Short mmCIF file of C-alpha atoms in Angstrom, two decimals:
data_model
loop_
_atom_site.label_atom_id
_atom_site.label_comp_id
_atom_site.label_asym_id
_atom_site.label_seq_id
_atom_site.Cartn_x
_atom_site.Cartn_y
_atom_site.Cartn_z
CA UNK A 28 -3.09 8.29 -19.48
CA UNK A 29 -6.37 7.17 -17.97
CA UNK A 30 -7.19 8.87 -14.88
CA UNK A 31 -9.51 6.73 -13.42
CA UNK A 32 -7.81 3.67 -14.31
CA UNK A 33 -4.74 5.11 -12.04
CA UNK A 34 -6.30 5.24 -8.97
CA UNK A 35 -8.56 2.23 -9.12
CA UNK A 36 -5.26 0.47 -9.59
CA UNK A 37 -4.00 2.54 -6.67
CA UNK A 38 -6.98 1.52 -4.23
CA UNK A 39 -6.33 -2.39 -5.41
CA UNK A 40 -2.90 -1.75 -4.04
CA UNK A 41 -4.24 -1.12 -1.29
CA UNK A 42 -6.18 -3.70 -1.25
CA UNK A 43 -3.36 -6.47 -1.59
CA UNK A 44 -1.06 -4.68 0.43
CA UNK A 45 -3.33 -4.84 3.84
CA UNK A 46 -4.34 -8.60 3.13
CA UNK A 47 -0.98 -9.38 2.87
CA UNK A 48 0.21 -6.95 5.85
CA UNK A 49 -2.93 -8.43 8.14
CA UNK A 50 -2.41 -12.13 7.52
CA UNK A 51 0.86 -11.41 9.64
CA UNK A 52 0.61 -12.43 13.03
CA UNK A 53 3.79 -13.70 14.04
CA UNK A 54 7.16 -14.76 12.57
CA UNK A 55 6.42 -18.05 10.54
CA UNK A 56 3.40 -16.05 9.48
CA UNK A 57 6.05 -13.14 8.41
CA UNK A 58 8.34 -15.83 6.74
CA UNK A 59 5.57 -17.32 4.46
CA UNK A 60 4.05 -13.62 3.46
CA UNK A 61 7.38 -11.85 2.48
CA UNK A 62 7.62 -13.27 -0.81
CA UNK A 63 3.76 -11.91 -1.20
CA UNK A 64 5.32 -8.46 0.37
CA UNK A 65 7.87 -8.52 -2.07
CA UNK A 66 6.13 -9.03 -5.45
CA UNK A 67 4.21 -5.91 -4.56
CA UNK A 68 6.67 -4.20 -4.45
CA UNK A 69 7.33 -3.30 -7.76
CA UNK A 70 3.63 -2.20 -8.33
CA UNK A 71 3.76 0.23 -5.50
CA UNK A 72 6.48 2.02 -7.16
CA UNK A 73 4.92 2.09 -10.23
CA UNK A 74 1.99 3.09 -9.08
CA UNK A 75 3.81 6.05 -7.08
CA UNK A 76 5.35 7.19 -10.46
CA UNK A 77 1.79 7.08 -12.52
CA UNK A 78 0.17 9.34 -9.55
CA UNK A 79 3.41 11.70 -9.74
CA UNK A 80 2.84 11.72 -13.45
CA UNK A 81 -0.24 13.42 -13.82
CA UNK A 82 -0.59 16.55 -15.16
CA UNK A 83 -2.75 19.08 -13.06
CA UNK A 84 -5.90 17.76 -13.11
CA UNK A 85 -8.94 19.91 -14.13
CA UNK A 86 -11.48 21.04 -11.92
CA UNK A 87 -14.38 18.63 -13.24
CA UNK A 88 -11.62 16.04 -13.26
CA UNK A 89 -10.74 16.44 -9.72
CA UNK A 90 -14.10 16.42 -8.50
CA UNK A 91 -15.19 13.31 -10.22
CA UNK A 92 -12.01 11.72 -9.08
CA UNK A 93 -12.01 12.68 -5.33
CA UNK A 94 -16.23 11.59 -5.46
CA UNK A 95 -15.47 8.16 -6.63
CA UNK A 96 -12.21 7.58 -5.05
CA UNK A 97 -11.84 9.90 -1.91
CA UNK A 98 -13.82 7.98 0.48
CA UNK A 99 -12.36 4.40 -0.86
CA UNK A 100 -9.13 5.49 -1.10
CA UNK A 101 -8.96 6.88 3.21
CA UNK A 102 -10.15 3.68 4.17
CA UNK A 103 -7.92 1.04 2.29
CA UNK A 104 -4.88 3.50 2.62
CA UNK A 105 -5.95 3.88 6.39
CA UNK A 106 -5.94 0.00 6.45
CA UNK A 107 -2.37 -0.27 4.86
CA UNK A 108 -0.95 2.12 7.62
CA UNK A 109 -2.53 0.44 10.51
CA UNK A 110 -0.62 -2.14 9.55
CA UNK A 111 2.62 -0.89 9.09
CA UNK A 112 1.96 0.90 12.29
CA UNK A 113 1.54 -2.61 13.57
CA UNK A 114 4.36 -4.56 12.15
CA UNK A 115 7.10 -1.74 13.44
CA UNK A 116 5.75 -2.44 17.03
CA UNK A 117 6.26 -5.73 16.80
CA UNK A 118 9.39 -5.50 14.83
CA UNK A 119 8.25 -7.71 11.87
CA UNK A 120 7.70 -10.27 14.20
CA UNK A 121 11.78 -10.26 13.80
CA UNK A 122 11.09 -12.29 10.38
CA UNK A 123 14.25 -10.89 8.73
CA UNK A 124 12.66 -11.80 4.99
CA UNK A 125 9.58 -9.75 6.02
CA UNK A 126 11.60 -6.95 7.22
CA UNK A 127 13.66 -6.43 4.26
CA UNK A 128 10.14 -6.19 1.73
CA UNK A 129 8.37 -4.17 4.70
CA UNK A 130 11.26 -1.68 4.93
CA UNK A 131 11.50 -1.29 1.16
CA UNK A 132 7.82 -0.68 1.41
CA UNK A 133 8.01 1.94 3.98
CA UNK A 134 10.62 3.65 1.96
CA UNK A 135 8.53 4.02 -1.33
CA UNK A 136 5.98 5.16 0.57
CA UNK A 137 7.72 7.97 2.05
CA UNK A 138 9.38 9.22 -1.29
#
């Protein structure tokens, strides 16, 4: 198991996550994007299950990671919130494909 490979793959998550979250700006926008929504789906539950599977990480181990990835990994994360924060105010824009990927999403994330 490669640590560093895990979270770089976690912070490109991210990444795709909040461009597909932020190109959503009302319902037809919603419509188009949930198939996006859903194909990442799958990789944020994998990804949840490779973070859950690592062993305690050394000290060394968890310094280097949280140096490389600590800063990186606030702001993308912080990114993906904002938008979920978002899209519940506005109800997913009441796209009802959107809101079945988005409320999947919101699930993994708090398991």
């Amino acid at each position: 198991m490669e640590v560093d490979g895990i979270f770089a793959r976690y912070v490109k998550l991210g990444e795709e996550l909040e461009d597909v979250m932020a190109r959503v700006r009302d319902r037809s926008s919603a419509d188009a994007r949930s198939s996006a929504l859903q194909a990442l789906l799958a990789r944020v539950g994998e990804s949840r299950r490779e973070i859950g599977a690592l062993p305690r990480l050394s000290a060394d181990v968890a310094e280097a990671v949280t140096s490389k990835y600590e800063k990186q990994m606030r702001e993308v994360w912080g990114r993906v919130y904002e938008s979920i924060y978002r899209l519940q105010r506005v109800r997913c824009y009441e796209s009802v494909p959107f809101f079945r990927s988005f409320s999947i999403l919101c699930s993994l994330l708090e398991s």
